[in-house]
Coordinates of C-alpha atoms in Angstrom, one line a residue:
Chain A
M1 CA 21.3 -17.8 17.6
A2 CA 19.0 -19.0 14.5
P3 CA 19.3 -18.2 11.1
V4 CA 16.9 -15.9 9.6
E5 CA 15.2 -17.5 6.6
D6 CA 16.3 -15.2 3.5
G7 CA 12.4 -15.4 2.0
Q8 CA 9.3 -14.0 1.8
D9 CA 8.4 -13.8 5.3
L10 CA 11.6 -12.1 6.0
R11 CA 11.1 -9.5 3.2
D12 CA 7.5 -8.8 4.4
R13 CA 8.5 -8.6 8.3
L14 CA 11.3 -5.9 6.6
R15 CA 8.4 -4.6 4.5
R16 CA 6.1 -4.1 7.8
G17 CA 9.2 -2.3 9.9
D18 CA 10.0 -5.3 12.0
A19 CA 13.0 -4.3 14.1
E20 CA 12.9 -8.1 15.7
A21 CA 13.4 -9.9 12.2
F22 CA 15.7 -6.9 10.9
G23 CA 17.8 -7.3 14.4
K24 CA 18.4 -11.0 13.6
F25 CA 19.0 -10.5 9.7
Y26 CA 21.5 -7.6 10.9
C27 CA 23.2 -10.5 13.5
Q28 CA 23.4 -12.9 11.2
H29 CA 25.4 -11.0 8.2
A30 CA 26.7 -7.9 9.9
A31 CA 30.5 -9.1 10.7
R32 CA 30.3 -10.7 7.2
L33 CA 29.2 -7.6 5.3
R34 CA 32.2 -5.5 7.8
E35 CA 35.0 -8.1 6.9
F36 CA 33.8 -7.9 2.9
L37 CA 33.9 -4.1 3.4
R38 CA 37.3 -4.3 5.4
R39 CA 38.8 -6.0 2.2
Y40 CA 37.2 -3.8 -0.2
L41 CA 38.2 -0.3 1.4
G42 CA 41.1 -1.8 3.4
D43 CA 39.9 0.4 6.6
A44 CA 38.2 -1.6 9.5
K45 CA 36.7 1.6 10.9
T46 CA 35.4 2.9 7.3
A47 CA 33.8 -0.8 6.9
E48 CA 31.8 -0.2 9.6
D49 CA 30.8 2.7 8.8
V50 CA 29.7 1.7 5.3
A51 CA 28.4 -1.4 6.7
Q52 CA 26.0 0.9 9.1
D53 CA 25.1 2.6 6.2
A54 CA 23.9 -0.3 4.2
F55 CA 21.9 -1.8 7.1
L56 CA 20.2 1.3 7.6
Q57 CA 19.5 2.0 3.7
L58 CA 18.3 -1.8 3.7
W59 CA 15.9 -0.8 6.8
Q60 CA 14.6 2.5 5.0
H61 CA 14.1 1.3 1.6
P62 CA 13.3 -2.5 2.2
N63 CA 10.9 -2.9 -1.5
G64 CA 14.0 -1.3 -3.1
F65 CA 15.5 -4.6 -4.7
D66 CA 13.7 -7.5 -6.9
P67 CA 13.6 -10.9 -4.9
A68 CA 13.2 -12.7 -8.4
R69 CA 16.9 -12.0 -9.1
A70 CA 18.5 -12.4 -5.9
P71 CA 18.1 -13.2 -2.2
L72 CA 18.1 -10.3 0.4
K73 CA 21.3 -10.9 1.7
A74 CA 22.8 -9.9 -2.2
Y75 CA 20.8 -6.7 -1.9
L76 CA 22.5 -5.9 1.6
F77 CA 25.9 -6.3 -0.5
G78 CA 25.1 -4.5 -3.6
I79 CA 24.2 -1.5 -1.4
A80 CA 27.4 -1.9 0.3
A81 CA 29.6 -2.3 -2.8
K82 CA 27.9 0.4 -4.0
R83 CA 28.7 2.6 -1.1
A84 CA 32.1 1.5 -0.9
A85 CA 32.9 2.1 -4.6
E86 CA 31.2 5.5 -3.8
W87 CA 33.9 6.3 -0.8
W88 CA 36.6 5.1 -2.8
R89 CA 35.7 7.7 -5.5
H90 CA 35.5 10.7 -3.4
R91 CA 38.8 10.1 -1.3
S92 CA 42.1 11.5 -2.7
R93 CA 44.9 9.1 -3.5
E94 CA 46.5 9.7 0.3
E95 CA 44.1 8.7 1.8
R96 CA 43.7 5.7 -0.1
R97 CA 47.1 4.7 0.5
V98 CA 46.6 5.2 4.0
A99 CA 43.5 3.4 4.3
S100 CA 44.9 0.4 2.7
P101 CA 47.4 -1.9 5.0
Q102 CA 45.2 -3.0 8.0
V103 CA 45.6 -6.4 8.1
W104 CA 44.8 -9.5 9.7
R105 CA 47.9 -11.5 10.4
G106 CA 47.5 -15.1 10.8
T107 CA 49.7 -18.3 9.4
E108 CA 52.3 -17.9 7.1
S109 CA 49.8 -19.1 3.8
A110 CA 47.4 -16.8 5.4
T111 CA 49.5 -13.8 5.5
L112 CA 50.9 -14.3 2.2
M113 CA 47.2 -14.4 1.0
E114 CA 46.6 -11.6 2.8
E115 CA 49.3 -9.3 1.1
A116 CA 48.7 -10.9 -2.6
L117 CA 45.0 -9.6 -1.9
E118 CA 45.9 -6.5 -1.1
R119 CA 47.9 -5.5 -3.9
L120 CA 44.8 -6.1 -6.4
Q121 CA 42.5 -3.3 -7.0
P122 CA 39.7 -3.2 -4.8
E123 CA 37.0 -4.0 -7.5
S124 CA 39.2 -6.9 -7.9
R125 CA 39.4 -7.7 -4.3
S126 CA 35.6 -7.3 -3.6
L127 CA 34.4 -9.3 -6.5
L128 CA 36.9 -12.3 -6.2
W129 CA 36.0 -12.2 -1.9
L130 CA 31.7 -12.1 -2.8
R131 CA 32.6 -15.0 -5.3
A132 CA 34.9 -17.1 -3.0
V133 CA 33.5 -16.8 -0.1
E134 CA 30.0 -15.5 0.1
G135 CA 29.7 -17.9 -2.9
Y136 CA 27.5 -15.7 -4.9
S137 CA 27.0 -17.0 -8.7
C138 CA 28.1 -14.9 -11.6
A139 CA 24.3 -14.0 -12.2
E140 CA 23.8 -12.7 -8.2
L141 CA 27.0 -10.9 -8.4
A142 CA 25.7 -9.4 -12.1
V143 CA 22.7 -8.0 -9.7
I144 CA 24.9 -7.2 -6.9
L145 CA 27.5 -4.8 -8.6
D146 CA 24.8 -3.8 -11.6
I147 CA 27.0 -5.4 -14.7
P148 CA 26.2 -7.7 -17.1
V149 CA 27.0 -11.2 -16.3
G150 CA 29.8 -11.5 -19.2
T151 CA 31.3 -8.7 -17.5
V152 CA 31.3 -10.4 -14.2
K153 CA 33.3 -13.7 -15.3
S154 CA 35.4 -11.4 -17.5
R155 CA 36.9 -9.7 -14.4
L156 CA 36.8 -13.0 -12.2
F157 CA 38.6 -14.4 -14.7
A158 CA 41.2 -11.2 -14.7
A159 CA 41.1 -11.0 -10.9
R160 CA 42.1 -14.7 -10.3
E161 CA 45.0 -14.4 -12.5
Q162 CA 46.2 -11.5 -11.3
L163 CA 45.9 -12.9 -7.7
R164 CA 47.2 -16.0 -8.8
R165 CA 50.7 -14.3 -10.4
I166 CA 50.9 -12.3 -6.8
W167 CA 50.7 -15.2 -4.8
R168 CA 53.1 -17.6 -6.6
G169 CA 55.5 -14.8 -6.7
G170 CA 55.6 -12.5 -9.6
G171 CA 53.7 -9.1 -9.7
P172 CA 50.4 -8.2 -10.9
Q173 CA 50.3 -7.0 -14.9
E174 CA 49.8 -3.7 -15.7
G175 CA 46.5 -2.9 -16.2
L176 CA 44.6 -5.1 -14.4
Chain B
M1 CA 43.4 -24.1 -28.7
N2 CA 46.7 -23.4 -26.6
C3 CA 47.0 -22.2 -23.0
D4 CA 47.0 -18.5 -23.6
E5 CA 43.5 -19.0 -25.6
V6 CA 42.0 -21.7 -23.1
Q7 CA 42.8 -19.3 -19.8
P8 CA 39.3 -17.7 -19.5
F9 CA 37.9 -21.1 -19.8
V10 CA 40.0 -22.1 -16.9
S11 CA 37.9 -19.6 -14.6
A12 CA 34.9 -20.4 -16.0
L13 CA 35.6 -24.2 -15.5
H14 CA 36.4 -23.5 -12.1
D15 CA 33.1 -21.6 -11.3
G16 CA 31.4 -24.5 -12.4
E17 CA 30.2 -23.8 -16.3
S18 CA 30.8 -26.1 -19.1
V19 CA 33.0 -25.0 -21.8
P20 CA 33.7 -25.7 -25.1
R21 CA 35.1 -29.2 -26.0
E22 CA 38.3 -28.0 -27.7
A23 CA 38.8 -26.1 -24.4
A24 CA 38.0 -29.0 -22.4
E25 CA 40.1 -31.2 -24.2
H26 CA 43.3 -28.7 -23.8
I27 CA 42.5 -28.6 -20.5
R28 CA 42.6 -32.0 -20.0
S29 CA 45.4 -32.9 -21.2
C30 CA 47.6 -30.2 -20.1
S31 CA 49.6 -29.9 -16.9
V32 CA 49.6 -25.9 -17.3
C33 CA 45.9 -25.4 -17.2
Q34 CA 45.2 -27.9 -14.5
G35 CA 47.8 -26.0 -12.4
R36 CA 46.0 -23.0 -13.0
L37 CA 42.8 -24.6 -12.0
E38 CA 44.1 -26.1 -9.2
D39 CA 45.7 -22.8 -8.2
Y40 CA 42.2 -21.0 -8.6
A41 CA 41.1 -23.6 -6.0
K42 CA 43.5 -23.2 -3.7
I43 CA 42.9 -19.3 -3.7
D44 CA 39.5 -19.6 -2.8
V45 CA 40.2 -22.1 0.2
E46 CA 42.7 -19.5 1.4
L47 CA 40.4 -17.0 1.0
R48 CA 37.5 -18.8 2.7
L49 CA 40.0 -19.6 5.6
L50 CA 41.0 -15.7 5.8
A51 CA 37.1 -15.3 6.1
S52 CA 36.7 -17.7 8.9
S53 CA 39.4 -16.1 11.0
V54 CA 36.9 -13.4 11.3
S55 CA 33.5 -14.5 10.3
E56 CA 32.8 -15.4 14.6
E57 CA 33.7 -11.6 15.9
A58 CA 30.9 -10.4 18.1
P59 CA 28.6 -7.9 16.0
T60 CA 28.8 -4.4 16.5
E61 CA 26.2 -2.7 18.0
M62 CA 23.4 -2.5 15.6
P63 CA 22.7 1.0 13.9
H64 CA 19.7 2.8 15.6
L65 CA 16.7 2.4 13.4
P66 CA 15.0 5.5 12.9
Q67 CA 11.2 5.2 13.0
L68 CA 9.6 4.7 9.7
R69 CA 7.5 6.7 8.4
R70 CA 5.3 6.9 5.1
R71 CA 7.1 9.7 3.1
W72 CA 3.8 11.1 1.1
G73 CA 5.8 13.8 -0.2
H74 CA 8.2 11.3 -1.7
T75 CA 5.3 9.2 -2.5
L76 CA 3.4 11.8 -4.2
T77 CA 6.2 13.2 -6.2
A78 CA 8.0 10.0 -6.8
R79 CA 8.1 8.8 -10.6
V80 CA 6.4 5.2 -11.5
L81 CA 6.8 3.2 -14.5
V82 CA 3.5 2.2 -16.4
P83 CA 3.5 0.2 -18.7
R84 CA 2.1 2.0 -22.2
F85 CA -0.6 -0.8 -21.7
A86 CA -1.7 0.6 -18.9
L87 CA -1.2 3.8 -19.9
G88 CA -3.7 3.9 -22.6
V89 CA -6.3 1.6 -20.8
G90 CA -6.0 4.6 -18.1
L91 CA -6.2 7.6 -20.6
F92 CA -9.0 5.5 -22.4
A93 CA -10.9 5.1 -19.1
I94 CA -11.1 9.0 -18.1
L95 CA -11.9 9.5 -21.5
G96 CA -15.0 7.2 -20.9
L97 CA -15.5 8.5 -17.8
S98 CA -15.9 12.0 -18.8
V99 CA -18.0 10.9 -21.7
G100 CA -20.0 9.5 -18.9
L101 CA -20.4 12.3 -16.9
G102 CA -21.2 14.1 -19.8
W103 CA -24.3 12.2 -20.6
M104 CA -25.1 11.5 -16.9
Q105 CA -25.3 15.6 -16.6
A106 CA -27.4 15.8 -20.0
Q107 CA -29.5 12.8 -18.6
S108 CA -30.1 14.2 -15.2
G109 CA -31.7 17.4 -17.0
G110 CA -30.5 20.6 -15.0
L111 CA -31.2 21.7 -11.4
W112 CA -34.3 20.4 -8.9
F113 CA -36.2 23.1 -7.3
Q114 CA -37.8 22.0 -4.3
F115 CA -40.7 23.9 -2.9
D116 CA -43.5 24.9 -0.4
L117 CA -46.9 26.2 -1.5
S118 CA -48.6 27.4 1.5
N119 CA -51.7 29.3 2.4
P120 CA -50.5 32.2 4.8
A121 CA -54.2 32.4 6.1
T122 CA -54.7 28.8 7.1
Q123 CA -51.0 27.8 7.3
D124 CA -51.8 24.8 5.3
R125 CA -49.0 23.7 3.2
V126 CA -47.8 21.3 0.4
G127 CA -44.7 20.8 -0.7
C128 CA -43.3 20.0 -4.4
L129 CA -40.3 19.1 -6.6
T130 CA -39.9 20.1 -10.0
Q131 CA -37.2 21.2 -12.9
A132 CA -37.3 23.1 -16.0
D133 CA -39.2 20.8 -17.6
G134 CA -42.0 22.7 -18.5
R135 CA -44.6 20.4 -16.7
W136 CA -47.2 21.9 -14.1
N137 CA -47.2 21.0 -10.7
E138 CA -50.3 20.9 -8.6
G139 CA -51.2 21.9 -5.0
F140 CA -54.6 22.3 -3.5
L141 CA -54.7 23.9 0.0
S142 CA -57.5 24.5 2.5
A143 CA -58.7 27.9 2.1
G144 CA -62.0 27.6 5.3
A145 CA -64.7 25.9 5.2
N146 CA -65.1 23.8 2.0
K147 CA -63.1 26.0 0.2
R148 CA -59.9 25.1 -1.5
I149 CA -57.0 26.9 -3.0
G150 CA -55.7 25.4 -6.2
I151 CA -52.0 26.1 -7.8
R152 CA -50.5 25.2 -10.8
V153 CA -46.9 26.0 -10.7
K154 CA -44.6 25.5 -14.0
A155 CA -40.2 26.5 -13.9
S156 CA -39.3 27.3 -17.4
E157 CA -36.0 28.1 -16.0
V158 CA -34.1 26.8 -12.7
E159 CA -30.7 28.4 -12.0
Q160 CA -28.8 28.7 -8.4
D161 CA -30.1 32.2 -8.2
R162 CA -32.9 32.6 -10.0
V163 CA -36.2 30.5 -10.9
R164 CA -38.3 31.7 -13.6
L165 CA -41.9 30.4 -12.7
S166 CA -45.5 30.3 -14.4
V167 CA -48.2 29.9 -11.8
K168 CA -51.9 29.4 -12.2
T169 CA -53.8 29.7 -8.9
R170 CA -58.0 30.0 -8.0
V171 CA -60.1 29.5 -5.1
F172 CA -62.6 27.1 -5.7
E173 CA -65.4 25.3 -4.0
P174 CA -65.6 21.4 -4.9
A175 CA -69.4 20.0 -4.6
P176 CA -69.2 17.0 -1.9
G177 CA -68.2 13.6 -3.8
S178 CA -67.4 15.5 -6.9
D179 CA -64.2 14.7 -9.0
E180 CA -62.9 18.2 -8.2
E181 CA -62.9 17.3 -4.5
K182 CA -61.5 13.9 -5.0
A183 CA -58.7 15.6 -7.1
A184 CA -58.2 17.9 -4.6
N185 CA -57.7 15.4 -2.1
Y186 CA -55.5 13.4 -4.4
Q187 CA -58.1 10.4 -4.7
L188 CA -58.9 10.5 -7.9
G189 CA -56.3 8.5 -9.6
T190 CA -54.8 8.2 -13.0
R191 CA -58.3 10.7 -14.1
S192 CA -56.7 13.5 -11.5
E193 CA -54.6 14.9 -14.7
E194 CA -58.3 15.5 -16.8
V195 CA -60.0 17.1 -14.1
I196 CA -57.4 19.2 -12.8
D197 CA -57.0 20.9 -16.4
Q198 CA -60.4 21.8 -16.1
I199 CA -60.1 23.4 -13.1
F200 CA -57.2 25.5 -14.1
A201 CA -58.9 25.8 -17.5
N202 CA -59.6 29.7 -17.5
I203 CA -56.6 31.0 -15.4
T204 CA -54.4 33.0 -17.0
P205 CA -51.0 32.4 -16.0
Q206 CA -49.2 34.7 -13.8
E207 CA -45.2 34.9 -14.6
F208 CA -42.2 35.4 -11.9
G209 CA -38.7 35.6 -11.1
Y210 CA -38.2 34.3 -8.1
V211 CA -35.2 34.2 -6.1
P212 CA -34.3 30.5 -4.1
G213 CA -34.9 31.3 0.0
Q214 CA -37.4 34.3 -0.5
T215 CA -41.0 34.0 0.4
L216 CA -43.1 34.9 -2.7
E217 CA -46.7 35.6 -2.1
I218 CA -48.7 35.4 -5.0
P219 CA -52.5 36.9 -5.0
V220 CA -55.4 34.0 -5.6
E221 CA -58.0 34.4 -8.1
G222 CA -60.9 34.5 -6.1
G223 CA -59.4 36.1 -3.3
G224 CA -56.4 35.6 -0.9
K225 CA -52.9 34.5 -1.6
V226 CA -50.4 31.8 -1.9
A227 CA -46.8 31.8 -0.6
I228 CA -43.9 30.1 -2.7
K229 CA -40.7 29.1 -0.5
G230 CA -37.9 27.0 -1.6
E231 CA -34.3 26.2 -2.5
V232 CA -32.6 25.1 -5.7
F233 CA -30.5 21.5 -5.6
K234 CA -27.7 20.4 -8.3
L235 CA -29.0 16.6 -7.4
R236 CA -32.2 15.3 -6.8
P237 CA -33.0 15.6 -3.3
S238 CA -32.9 12.0 -1.6
F239 CA -36.0 12.5 -0.6
S240 CA -39.2 13.8 -1.9
A241 CA -40.8 16.9 -0.1
Q242 CA -43.9 16.6 -2.0
W243 CA -45.6 15.1 1.3
Y244 CA -43.1 16.6 4.0
P245 CA -43.0 19.7 3.9
L246 CA -39.6 21.7 4.9
T247 CA -41.8 23.9 7.3
L248 CA -44.4 22.4 9.2
H249 CA -47.2 23.7 11.2
P250 CA -46.9 24.1 15.2
D251 CA -49.6 21.1 15.6
E252 CA -48.2 19.1 12.7
I253 CA -46.0 16.0 13.4
A254 CA -44.0 14.4 10.0
L255 CA -41.6 11.5 9.5
S256 CA -39.1 11.2 6.6
K257 CA -36.6 8.5 6.2
A258 CA -36.6 8.2 9.7
A259 CA -34.0 6.3 11.9
V260 CA -34.0 4.7 15.2
V261 CA -30.8 4.9 17.5
R262 CA -30.7 3.6 21.4
D263 CA -27.6 4.1 23.3
N264 CA -25.8 4.4 19.7
E265 CA -27.0 1.1 18.6
F266 CA -28.5 1.7 15.3
L267 CA -32.0 0.1 15.3
G268 CA -32.9 0.4 12.3
E269 CA -34.3 2.7 8.9
I270 CA -37.8 3.7 8.1
H271 CA -38.4 3.8 4.7
G272 CA -40.9 6.8 3.0
G273 CA -42.6 9.1 5.3
G274 CA -45.8 9.9 7.1
S275 CA -47.3 13.0 8.5
A276 CA -50.4 14.1 10.5
R277 CA -51.8 17.2 11.6
A278 CA -54.9 16.5 14.3
Q279 CA -55.6 17.7 17.8
N280 CA -53.1 15.6 19.1
S281 CA -50.9 14.6 15.7
A282 CA -49.6 11.5 16.5
I283 CA -47.1 9.1 14.2
G284 CA -46.8 5.4 15.4
I285 CA -43.6 3.5 14.3
C286 CA -43.2 -0.2 14.6
V287 CA -39.1 -1.4 15.6
P288 CA -38.7 -4.9 15.9
P289 CA -38.0 -6.4 18.3
L290 CA -38.6 -3.5 20.8
G291 CA -42.3 -3.1 19.9
A292 CA -43.8 0.1 18.9
F293 CA -43.2 3.7 19.3
V294 CA -45.9 6.4 19.5
F295 CA -44.6 10.1 19.1
A296 CA -47.1 12.9 19.5
L297 CA -47.4 17.0 20.1
K298 CA -49.4 16.8 23.5
P299 CA -48.9 14.7 26.7
F300 CA -51.2 11.2 27.2
E301 CA -51.4 8.8 29.3
G302 CA -48.4 6.5 29.6
A303 CA -46.1 8.8 27.8
V304 CA -42.8 10.3 28.7
H305 CA -41.3 13.6 27.7
G306 CA -38.6 13.9 25.2
V307 CA -37.4 16.8 23.4
A308 CA -37.8 17.5 19.4
E309 CA -35.6 19.7 17.9
F310 CA -36.3 19.8 13.8
G311 CA -34.9 16.7 12.4
E312 CA -34.4 14.7 15.7
V313 CA -36.1 13.4 19.1
H314 CA -34.4 12.8 22.2
F315 CA -36.1 10.7 24.8
K316 CA -35.2 8.0 27.4
M317 CA -37.0 5.0 28.5
D318 CA -36.6 2.1 30.4
G319 CA -33.0 3.6 31.4
D320 CA -32.1 3.9 27.5
N321 CA -31.4 6.9 25.5
Y322 CA -33.0 6.9 22.3
I323 CA -32.5 9.2 19.4
L324 CA -35.3 9.3 16.4
F325 CA -33.8 11.2 13.3
S326 CA -35.5 12.3 10.3
A327 CA -34.4 13.7 6.9
T328 CA -36.8 16.7 7.5
P329 CA -38.1 18.4 10.5
I330 CA -40.7 16.8 13.1
T331 CA -42.9 19.5 14.0
G332 CA -42.9 23.1 13.4
G333 CA -43.2 25.8 15.9
Q334 CA -40.3 27.1 18.4
Q335 CA -37.4 24.8 18.5
P336 CA -36.8 23.1 21.0
R337 CA -40.1 21.5 22.0
E338 CA -41.6 19.3 24.1
I339 CA -42.8 16.1 22.6
W340 CA -44.2 13.0 24.1
V341 CA -43.2 9.2 23.4
Y342 CA -45.2 6.1 24.3
R343 CA -44.0 2.6 23.8
S344 CA -46.1 -0.2 23.1
Q345 CA -44.2 -4.0 24.0
N346 CA -46.1 -5.1 20.5
C347 CA -46.8 -3.9 17.0
P348 CA -50.5 -4.1 16.0
P349 CA -51.3 -7.6 17.0
S350 CA -53.4 -7.8 13.8
W351 CA -50.5 -7.8 12.0
K352 CA -50.1 -10.9 10.1
F353 CA -46.2 -10.2 9.7
I354 CA -43.8 -9.7 11.9
P355 CA -41.5 -6.9 10.3
K356 CA -37.8 -6.9 10.2
H357 CA -37.1 -3.7 10.0
P358 CA -39.0 -0.6 11.6
V359 CA -42.2 0.7 9.7
F360 CA -45.0 3.1 10.2
A361 CA -48.0 1.9 12.4
G362 CA -50.2 5.0 12.0
T363 CA -50.7 8.6 11.5
G364 CA -53.3 10.9 13.0
D365 CA -54.9 11.8 16.4
I366 CA -53.2 10.3 19.3
S367 CA -56.3 8.4 19.7
N368 CA -56.3 7.3 16.1
V369 CA -53.0 5.6 16.3
L370 CA -53.5 4.1 19.8
D371 CA -56.7 2.6 18.8
F372 CA -54.9 1.0 15.7
L373 CA -52.0 -0.4 17.8
R374 CA -54.3 -2.0 20.3
K375 CA -56.4 -3.4 17.1

């Protein structure tokens, strides 16, 4: 499938309620969004539900973002991150624990990284994922997560260092 | 700087940002910090590898997209951000418009009183339009033989439900060719005011409180009566009723601000108005490029039958359905009533210009109108 340009034309088409353009946008980003949410929430089914909610919100409110600050995809991930954070806030400790351990098992190094990633706080996991996998800049992350750029940088550093220590065989420091 | 102090800058360096010179020098010479930098890079690679193992998954079914509807309730009640400057301009504009509206209302001078003056004995009528401006309005009506009824009406107050009127009226018989006769026939031009003042010089005004919509009959000095019937308007009526009364005689035909439509096609509007009262009252109009249409109240050779009802005439000609509209009733008497329409292929041949829009092409008796069209 040809990629959908994340530009003015796409925004205009979504604002006009163009379902075909939305369908292409969905196919292009749904899997990555689900994976991001799975990392954040630790549960594939919940990740699927939150991803669907995020897409629906984008469909119903295509004017809710500022194209000068970030692309449409960032807006989508921002919606999803907020929904995921809400989900975490409204779940009990037991539900969160049950939600954690569904991981994909692959090579040894991948398994190590997978396990290390799981031991991070959800916010740290999602931040690292958005930076390393989705390739968002600090400025774009500030828009997505609705926090200052300086906070993004300090949280990125803390999350990296925490993951590095776990991955290298240590444990996470208290407070991280 | 030591390794602990430099740690945040290692992360920043990994993100492609510039770092202070001291931090850069330390990282360049410190194997621990370089190891941390390499670890960050490896972590990113591992994370991307993890992602690549799932990103090829087939997408799940797209959520059902609800029909997008304009949410007027939300739209109307949602808060909007308005810059202070724009708010100031908006308030200023509202204030300016309010002042302007008040000024316009003051300039408009109040309500308008539009009325017909008529002689119940002869059914002769004339229309007038006035305000409470203290100015006299004249009308001259036929009173039989060579006699005329002169009426002067002045409104001192015009309210929605009441109009205070001063009326002077008398019967007189102007000498043929005199200024009085010319004034009574509206043919005296700028000198008419002086002559009219003389006509009404010794008449005592009568005062009336008139209720709009009713018919007020006033005794005329010298015999007979005149009737006043009118309505009050907030804005000046878009057409002057002065020459096109709202109620016409059964043998009278009139058009004001008329328009012609053929099979839902608007052919044009005729500015102004015209009227005729004759043995067979007729009005001709030229509607380019169709030619001239003549409307008469009685049958005549070559005419087709149509139906007149107040401000409309419907007729069919050459397979097309026509409607003639007028801002005032087209004829008097019982409505609807028959009317006859004739079409000439050409406007008067003597015309040296070809009109672009519909225009009047004669009023009067049908014979006179047809003669004019043939000239």
